[in-house]
Short mmCIF file of C-alpha atoms and ligand atoms in Angstrom, two decimals:
data_model
loop_
_atom_site.label_atom_id
_atom_site.label_comp_id
_atom_site.label_asym_id
_atom_site.label_seq_id
_atom_site.Cartn_x
_atom_site.Cartn_y
_atom_site.Cartn_z
CA MET A 1013 123.22 142.56 128.00
CA ARG A 1014 124.64 145.18 125.65
CA ILE A 1015 124.17 143.91 122.10
CA ALA A 1016 125.82 145.46 119.04
CA VAL A 1017 123.55 144.62 116.12
CA PHE A 1018 125.34 144.66 112.74
CA SER A 1019 123.92 144.80 109.20
CA THR A 1020 120.80 146.39 110.66
CA GLN A 1021 117.99 147.11 108.23
CA PRO A 1022 114.98 149.11 109.42
CA TYR A 1023 112.93 145.92 109.74
CA ASP A 1024 115.62 144.28 111.92
CA ALA A 1025 115.52 147.20 114.35
CA GLU A 1026 111.71 147.16 114.40
CA TYR A 1027 111.31 143.43 115.05
CA LEU A 1028 114.23 143.16 117.52
CA ALA A 1029 112.95 146.16 119.49
CA LYS A 1030 109.50 144.54 119.64
CA ALA A 1031 110.92 141.21 120.89
CA ASN A 1032 113.46 142.77 123.28
CA ALA A 1033 113.42 141.64 126.90
CA GLY A 1034 115.43 144.30 128.68
CA HIS A 1035 118.69 144.17 126.74
CA GLU A 1036 120.48 147.28 125.45
CA LEU A 1037 120.40 147.17 121.66
CA PHE A 1038 122.83 149.27 119.59
CA PHE A 1039 121.96 149.21 115.92
CA PHE A 1040 124.58 149.62 113.20
CA GLU A 1041 123.82 149.61 109.48
CA ALA A 1042 127.41 148.59 108.75
CA ARG A 1043 128.35 145.00 108.05
CA LEU A 1044 130.64 143.51 110.66
CA THR A 1045 134.16 143.52 109.20
CA SER A 1046 137.67 144.09 110.50
CA GLY A 1047 137.06 147.77 109.64
CA THR A 1048 133.81 148.13 111.61
CA MET A 1049 134.29 145.79 114.56
CA GLN A 1050 135.33 148.68 116.83
CA LEU A 1051 131.61 149.58 116.86
CA ALA A 1052 131.23 146.56 119.16
CA ALA A 1053 133.46 148.13 121.83
CA GLY A 1054 131.75 147.76 125.20
CA ALA A 1055 129.22 145.23 123.92
CA ASP A 1056 128.72 141.83 125.59
CA ALA A 1057 127.26 140.30 122.44
CA VAL A 1058 127.21 140.95 118.72
CA CYS A 1059 124.17 140.14 116.67
CA ALA A 1060 125.13 139.31 113.09
CA PHE A 1061 123.56 138.34 109.77
CA VAL A 1062 124.59 136.22 106.79
CA ASN A 1063 127.12 138.54 105.16
CA ASP A 1064 128.94 139.67 108.29
CA ASP A 1065 132.58 138.66 108.56
CA LEU A 1066 133.01 136.26 111.44
CA GLY A 1067 136.39 134.95 110.43
CA GLN A 1068 139.32 134.27 112.74
CA ASP A 1069 140.69 137.84 112.90
CA VAL A 1070 137.35 139.50 113.65
CA ILE A 1071 136.52 136.88 116.27
CA ALA A 1072 139.89 137.29 118.02
CA ALA A 1073 139.39 141.07 118.12
CA LEU A 1074 135.81 140.72 119.41
CA ALA A 1075 137.05 138.47 122.23
CA THR A 1076 139.69 141.03 123.19
CA SER A 1077 137.04 143.74 123.37
CA GLY A 1078 134.96 141.59 125.76
CA VAL A 1079 132.32 140.08 123.46
CA ALA A 1080 131.17 136.75 124.90
CA LEU A 1081 128.35 135.82 122.50
CA ILE A 1082 127.73 135.95 118.77
CA ALA A 1083 123.97 135.76 118.23
CA LEU A 1084 123.29 134.97 114.58
CA ARG A 1085 119.99 136.12 113.09
CA SER A 1086 120.25 133.24 110.61
CA ALA A 1087 119.96 129.48 110.45
CA GLY A 1088 123.10 129.10 108.33
CA PHE A 1089 126.44 129.51 110.13
CA ASN A 1090 128.87 128.78 107.28
CA HIS A 1091 130.29 132.32 107.65
CA VAL A 1092 131.46 131.77 111.26
CA ASP A 1093 134.88 130.34 112.14
CA LEU A 1094 133.56 128.11 114.92
CA VAL A 1095 136.99 126.77 115.84
CA ALA A 1096 138.26 130.34 116.32
CA ALA A 1097 135.16 131.20 118.40
CA GLU A 1098 135.73 128.22 120.66
CA ALA A 1099 139.43 129.03 121.02
CA ALA A 1100 138.50 132.62 121.92
CA GLY A 1101 135.85 131.48 124.44
CA ILE A 1102 133.00 133.11 122.51
CA SER A 1103 129.67 131.25 122.33
CA VAL A 1104 127.81 131.20 119.04
CA ALA A 1105 124.03 130.96 118.77
CA ARG A 1106 121.74 130.74 115.76
CA VAL A 1107 118.08 130.62 114.87
CA PRO A 1108 117.74 127.01 113.74
CA ALA A 1109 114.16 127.22 112.53
CA TYR A 1110 112.24 130.41 111.97
CA SER A 1111 110.04 129.60 109.06
CA PRO A 1112 110.90 126.85 106.64
CA HIS A 1113 107.68 127.89 104.90
CA ALA A 1114 109.07 131.35 104.09
CA VAL A 1115 112.06 129.91 102.22
CA ALA A 1116 110.22 126.98 100.65
CA GLU A 1117 107.39 129.19 99.40
CA HIS A 1118 109.92 131.60 97.88
CA ALA A 1119 111.66 128.72 96.11
CA ILE A 1120 108.29 127.75 94.63
CA ALA A 1121 107.55 131.38 93.72
CA LEU A 1122 110.84 131.50 91.80
CA MET A 1123 110.05 128.19 90.09
CA LEU A 1124 106.60 129.34 88.98
CA THR A 1125 107.74 132.79 87.92
CA LEU A 1126 110.69 131.48 85.94
CA ASN A 1127 108.53 128.84 84.26
CA ARG A 1128 105.48 130.98 83.44
CA LYS A 1129 107.47 134.22 83.05
CA THR A 1130 105.01 136.30 85.04
CA HIS A 1131 107.76 138.86 85.72
CA ARG A 1132 108.08 139.48 82.00
CA ALA A 1133 104.33 139.34 81.40
CA TYR A 1134 103.79 141.99 84.09
CA ASN A 1135 106.03 144.46 82.27
CA ARG A 1136 104.62 143.64 78.84
CA VAL A 1137 101.01 144.12 79.87
CA ARG A 1138 101.79 147.46 81.50
CA GLU A 1139 103.25 148.60 78.18
CA GLY A 1140 100.17 147.46 76.28
CA ASN A 1141 101.99 144.44 74.81
CA PHE A 1142 99.71 141.43 75.03
CA ALA A 1143 101.73 139.13 72.76
CA LEU A 1144 102.47 135.71 74.26
CA ASP A 1145 105.55 134.96 72.22
CA GLY A 1146 108.46 134.16 74.55
CA LEU A 1147 106.22 133.43 77.55
CA LEU A 1148 105.78 129.69 76.90
CA GLY A 1149 106.08 127.55 80.02
CA PHE A 1150 105.54 123.89 80.90
CA ASP A 1151 103.23 121.99 83.25
CA LEU A 1152 104.99 121.29 86.53
CA CYS A 1153 102.56 118.43 87.03
CA GLY A 1154 104.27 115.19 86.02
CA LYS A 1155 107.77 116.71 85.88
CA ILE A 1156 110.68 115.27 87.84
CA VAL A 1157 111.84 117.72 90.49
CA GLY A 1158 115.10 116.95 92.28
CA ILE A 1159 115.40 118.30 95.81
CA VAL A 1160 118.97 118.47 97.14
CA GLY A 1161 118.71 118.67 100.92
CA THR A 1162 115.52 117.46 102.56
CA GLY A 1163 115.74 119.08 105.99
CA GLN A 1164 113.13 121.51 107.24
CA ILE A 1165 112.96 123.63 104.08
CA GLY A 1166 113.38 120.75 101.64
CA GLU A 1167 110.53 118.91 103.36
CA VAL A 1168 108.13 121.84 102.87
CA VAL A 1169 109.24 122.12 99.23
CA ALA A 1170 108.49 118.40 98.81
CA ARG A 1171 105.03 118.78 100.38
CA ILE A 1172 104.12 121.70 98.11
CA LEU A 1173 105.43 120.06 94.94
CA SER A 1174 103.69 116.81 95.73
CA GLY A 1175 100.47 118.83 95.70
CA PHE A 1176 101.40 120.01 92.20
CA GLY A 1177 101.65 116.38 91.03
CA CYS A 1178 105.42 116.43 90.51
CA ASN A 1179 107.55 113.31 90.64
CA LEU A 1180 109.99 113.95 93.47
CA LEU A 1181 113.58 112.80 93.63
CA ALA A 1182 115.46 113.58 96.81
CA HIS A 1183 119.13 113.60 97.66
CA ASP A 1184 120.36 113.90 101.25
CA PRO A 1185 122.73 111.82 103.38
CA ILE A 1186 119.87 111.56 105.90
CA GLU A 1187 116.50 110.38 104.60
CA ASN A 1188 113.47 112.32 105.84
CA PRO A 1189 110.47 109.97 106.24
CA ALA A 1190 108.08 112.92 105.77
CA CYS A 1191 109.44 113.37 102.24
CA VAL A 1192 109.06 109.67 101.48
CA ALA A 1193 105.49 109.91 102.81
CA VAL A 1194 104.64 112.53 100.17
CA GLY A 1195 106.09 110.37 97.43
CA ALA A 1196 109.74 111.41 97.21
CA ARG A 1197 112.25 108.76 96.21
CA TYR A 1198 115.81 109.07 97.47
CA ALA A 1199 118.53 108.80 94.85
CA GLY A 1200 122.22 109.49 94.40
CA LEU A 1201 123.25 112.93 93.20
CA GLU A 1202 124.27 111.55 89.78
CA GLU A 1203 120.79 110.16 89.11
CA LEU A 1204 119.12 113.33 90.40
CA LEU A 1205 121.27 115.51 88.14
CA ALA A 1206 120.75 113.28 85.11
CA THR A 1207 116.98 112.88 85.35
CA SER A 1208 115.50 116.00 86.97
CA ASP A 1209 113.60 118.57 84.89
CA VAL A 1210 113.89 121.00 87.80
CA ILE A 1211 116.56 120.96 90.51
CA THR A 1212 116.11 122.91 93.73
CA LEU A 1213 118.91 123.32 96.25
CA GLN A 1214 117.88 123.28 99.92
CA CYS A 1215 121.12 122.08 101.52
CA PRO A 1216 123.48 124.07 103.75
CA LEU A 1217 126.85 125.37 102.56
CA THR A 1218 129.52 123.01 103.85
CA PRO A 1219 132.93 121.99 102.48
CA LYS A 1220 131.05 119.10 100.78
CA THR A 1221 128.42 121.29 99.13
CA HIS A 1222 130.77 124.11 98.09
CA HIS A 1223 130.37 124.36 94.29
CA LEU A 1224 128.23 121.22 94.33
CA ILE A 1225 126.87 122.59 91.09
CA ASP A 1226 130.02 123.13 89.04
CA ALA A 1227 130.91 122.53 85.39
CA ALA A 1228 131.05 118.75 85.92
CA ALA A 1229 127.58 118.75 87.52
CA VAL A 1230 126.17 120.96 84.76
CA ALA A 1231 127.53 118.50 82.19
CA LYS A 1232 125.58 115.69 83.90
CA MET A 1233 122.25 117.55 83.98
CA LYS A 1234 119.34 116.95 81.66
CA ARG A 1235 119.56 119.46 78.81
CA GLY A 1236 117.35 122.48 79.49
CA VAL A 1237 117.12 121.86 83.25
CA MET A 1238 115.71 124.56 85.52
CA LEU A 1239 117.89 125.26 88.57
CA ILE A 1240 116.65 127.01 91.69
CA ASN A 1241 119.03 128.06 94.48
CA THR A 1242 117.71 129.53 97.72
CA SER A 1243 120.37 127.87 99.90
CA ARG A 1244 123.75 129.63 99.84
CA GLY A 1245 125.45 131.21 96.86
CA ALA A 1246 128.66 129.21 97.04
CA VAL A 1247 126.79 125.92 96.55
CA VAL A 1248 126.78 126.95 92.89
CA ASP A 1249 129.73 127.96 90.71
CA ALA A 1250 128.20 130.95 88.90
CA ARG A 1251 130.77 130.81 86.09
CA ALA A 1252 129.76 127.21 85.33
CA LEU A 1253 126.11 128.31 85.25
CA ILE A 1254 126.90 131.06 82.75
CA ALA A 1255 128.68 128.57 80.48
CA GLY A 1256 125.71 126.20 80.82
CA LEU A 1257 123.22 128.97 80.01
CA LYS A 1258 125.25 130.03 76.96
CA SER A 1259 125.40 126.48 75.59
CA GLY A 1260 121.73 125.79 76.35
CA ALA A 1261 122.65 122.94 78.71
CA VAL A 1262 120.93 124.92 81.47
CA GLY A 1263 117.45 126.06 80.47
CA SER A 1264 116.76 128.58 83.21
CA VAL A 1265 118.05 129.65 86.59
CA ALA A 1266 116.57 131.36 89.63
CA LEU A 1267 118.85 132.48 92.42
CA ASP A 1268 118.04 134.05 95.76
CA VAL A 1269 121.66 133.78 96.84
CA TYR A 1270 124.97 134.49 95.14
CA GLU A 1271 128.49 133.55 96.20
CA GLU A 1272 129.74 137.16 96.23
CA GLU A 1273 126.45 138.68 97.42
CA GLY A 1274 128.09 140.42 100.39
CA ASP A 1275 129.01 143.47 98.31
CA LEU A 1276 125.63 143.63 96.58
CA PHE A 1277 122.62 142.46 98.53
CA PHE A 1278 120.62 144.27 101.22
CA GLN A 1279 121.51 147.72 99.83
CA ASP A 1280 120.22 150.10 97.18
CA LEU A 1281 122.81 150.31 94.41
CA SER A 1282 120.39 151.67 91.82
CA SER A 1283 122.30 154.95 91.48
CA SER A 1284 125.63 153.16 91.31
CA PHE A 1285 126.93 150.38 89.08
CA ILE A 1286 127.56 146.66 89.50
CA SER A 1287 131.28 146.01 89.56
CA ASP A 1288 130.88 142.21 89.73
CA ASP A 1289 131.12 141.14 86.08
CA VAL A 1290 129.91 137.59 86.74
CA PHE A 1291 126.76 138.86 88.45
CA ALA A 1292 126.26 141.48 85.73
CA ARG A 1293 126.54 138.75 83.06
CA LEU A 1294 123.92 136.64 84.88
CA LEU A 1295 121.55 139.60 84.78
CA THR A 1296 121.75 139.75 80.97
CA PHE A 1297 120.01 136.39 80.46
CA PRO A 1298 116.23 136.57 79.96
CA ASN A 1299 115.98 133.09 81.49
CA VAL A 1300 117.70 134.08 84.76
CA LEU A 1301 115.71 135.43 87.68
CA ILE A 1302 117.49 136.80 90.73
CA THR A 1303 116.16 138.01 94.06
CA GLY A 1304 118.41 139.56 96.69
CA HIS A 1305 118.38 136.96 99.49
CA GLN A 1306 114.76 137.60 100.38
CA ALA A 1307 113.51 134.03 100.77
CA PHE A 1308 113.43 134.43 104.56
CA PHE A 1309 111.62 137.75 104.36
CA THR A 1310 108.13 137.21 105.78
CA GLU A 1311 106.46 138.73 108.84
CA GLU A 1312 106.37 135.34 110.51
CA ALA A 1313 110.05 134.70 109.89
CA LEU A 1314 111.16 138.16 111.07
CA THR A 1315 109.12 137.74 114.26
CA ALA A 1316 110.58 134.30 114.94
CA ILE A 1317 114.14 135.45 114.13
CA ALA A 1318 113.85 138.40 116.55
CA GLU A 1319 112.22 136.35 119.32
CA THR A 1320 114.71 133.48 119.08
CA THR A 1321 117.66 135.87 118.92
CA ILE A 1322 116.53 137.65 122.09
CA ALA A 1323 115.81 134.27 123.74
CA ASN A 1324 119.35 133.13 122.86
CA VAL A 1325 120.82 136.25 124.50
CA SER A 1326 118.58 136.00 127.59
CA ALA A 1327 119.43 132.32 128.09
CA PHE A 1328 123.12 133.11 127.73
CA GLU A 1329 122.84 135.87 130.32
CA ARG A 1330 120.90 133.62 132.70
CA ASP A 1331 122.58 130.22 132.25
CA GLY A 1332 125.83 130.98 130.41
CA GLN A 1333 124.44 128.99 127.43
CA PRO A 1334 122.34 130.25 124.52
CA LEU A 1335 119.18 128.30 123.70
CA HIS A 1336 120.50 127.25 120.31
CA PRO A 1337 124.29 126.96 120.45
CA VAL A 1338 126.41 126.17 117.41
CA ARG A 1339 129.62 124.29 118.01
CA SER A 1340 132.41 123.15 115.74
CA LYS A 1341 132.54 119.42 115.06
CA GLY A 1342 135.53 119.16 117.39
CA GLY A 1343 133.82 121.17 120.16
P1 NAI B 1498 118.23 121.74 107.73
O1 NAI B 1498 119.48 121.58 108.54
O2 NAI B 1498 116.91 121.46 108.35
O3 NAI B 1498 118.33 120.83 106.42
C1 NAI B 1498 119.47 120.76 105.61
C2 NAI B 1498 119.49 119.38 104.99
O4 NAI B 1498 120.57 119.34 104.04
C3 NAI B 1498 119.74 118.26 106.01
O5 NAI B 1498 118.76 117.26 105.89
C4 NAI B 1498 121.14 117.76 105.64
O6 NAI B 1498 121.29 116.37 105.89
C5 NAI B 1498 121.16 118.07 104.14
N1 NAI B 1498 122.50 118.03 103.58
C6 NAI B 1498 123.68 118.30 104.18
N2 NAI B 1498 124.69 118.07 103.33
C7 NAI B 1498 124.13 117.65 102.16
C8 NAI B 1498 124.66 117.25 100.91
N3 NAI B 1498 125.98 117.21 100.69
N4 NAI B 1498 123.80 116.88 99.94
C9 NAI B 1498 122.46 116.87 100.17
N5 NAI B 1498 121.91 117.25 101.34
C10 NAI B 1498 122.73 117.63 102.32
O7 NAI B 1498 118.31 123.21 107.16
P2 NAI B 1498 117.12 124.08 106.58
O8 NAI B 1498 116.49 124.86 107.66
O9 NAI B 1498 116.27 123.25 105.70
O10 NAI B 1498 117.95 125.14 105.69
C11 NAI B 1498 118.75 124.73 104.60
C12 NAI B 1498 119.62 125.88 104.16
O11 NAI B 1498 118.82 126.90 103.58
C13 NAI B 1498 120.35 126.62 105.31
O12 NAI B 1498 121.53 125.95 105.69
C14 NAI B 1498 120.64 127.95 104.69
O13 NAI B 1498 121.89 127.91 104.03
C15 NAI B 1498 119.53 128.12 103.63
N6 NAI B 1498 118.62 129.19 104.00
C16 NAI B 1498 118.41 130.20 103.11
C17 NAI B 1498 117.58 131.26 103.43
C18 NAI B 1498 117.30 132.37 102.46
O14 NAI B 1498 116.73 133.39 102.88
N7 NAI B 1498 117.63 132.24 101.19
C19 NAI B 1498 116.93 131.33 104.74
C20 NAI B 1498 117.15 130.18 105.57
C21 NAI B 1498 117.98 129.16 105.22
#
């Protein structure tokens, strides 16, 4: 099949080319938007990532140009209008599991860095400043860590944190026995917010989880809480976080995702400026640590993403069905 690959970074091209099984791959650096979708002309499939626009208008235009499959290189599919895809007769495929370890380990890396301030220590030591003032952390052992979303990634987070000796609270509409087996106790969101020293978000973005962490949630949290978000940016209302950080209600924050990340992440803006004032404000806090949606970024995950993406396309070509279809609730 002819596949138009959008939002291509050099590593995407490298890993997809390695996994390819006879398809024609056309790589475009551009994000898929209504302004760039003509690049897909002549393609049978588009291969898209998390910040590509797969809303109703783009999908309708892709269908008109003959695209029959959207192969996502992600697990999350909150950015796809599935109803529009079904109406247009376009199949959607995703990579449901590529490495929960990659994301879980990054969440833990953020937690440890934010707590022990190794990012600040690194810079200090290189400048010959060996003072410890401002680097004080706390023992994770014995702390209550609330995990919101205990699917594949949340489960690995629970396993790792149980090894640290944390007390685990979990919140998820579906209980995961593997989390209970490592000592997690399921609780309502209110209890988790009120009692956790650290809260880590591992749930998908859905209408229910949109701005799950808003001003009302911040008001319920234990004062000085640490919040980690490696799920999707819009699960958190960044303005509410800023207010919480300013009042001291929120002690520290690590984000790998940001609601408006589409105009920022996956590109080098170091010679430009940041026009998003909310993001710029977040960057001014010493107790905020941000990475640019890199939790998935391991060799193992890139290999699995490329292999599953190609397998989805090959299965669609062979059977008219991708290996891992995504359908709307109504479909
Ligand atoms: P999963 O589908 O295995 O688990 C998600 C869990 O969240 C499920 O157990 C589900 O029941 C639960 N959930 C749904 N609604 C909830 C709610 N309202 N409150 C609490 N829990 C709720 O998904 P997986 O693989 O663990 O991934 C989770 C999310 O992580 C993805 O949807 C994606 O948004 C994000 N992600 C981020 C990456 C990154 O690079 N930063 C990479 C991969 C995934």
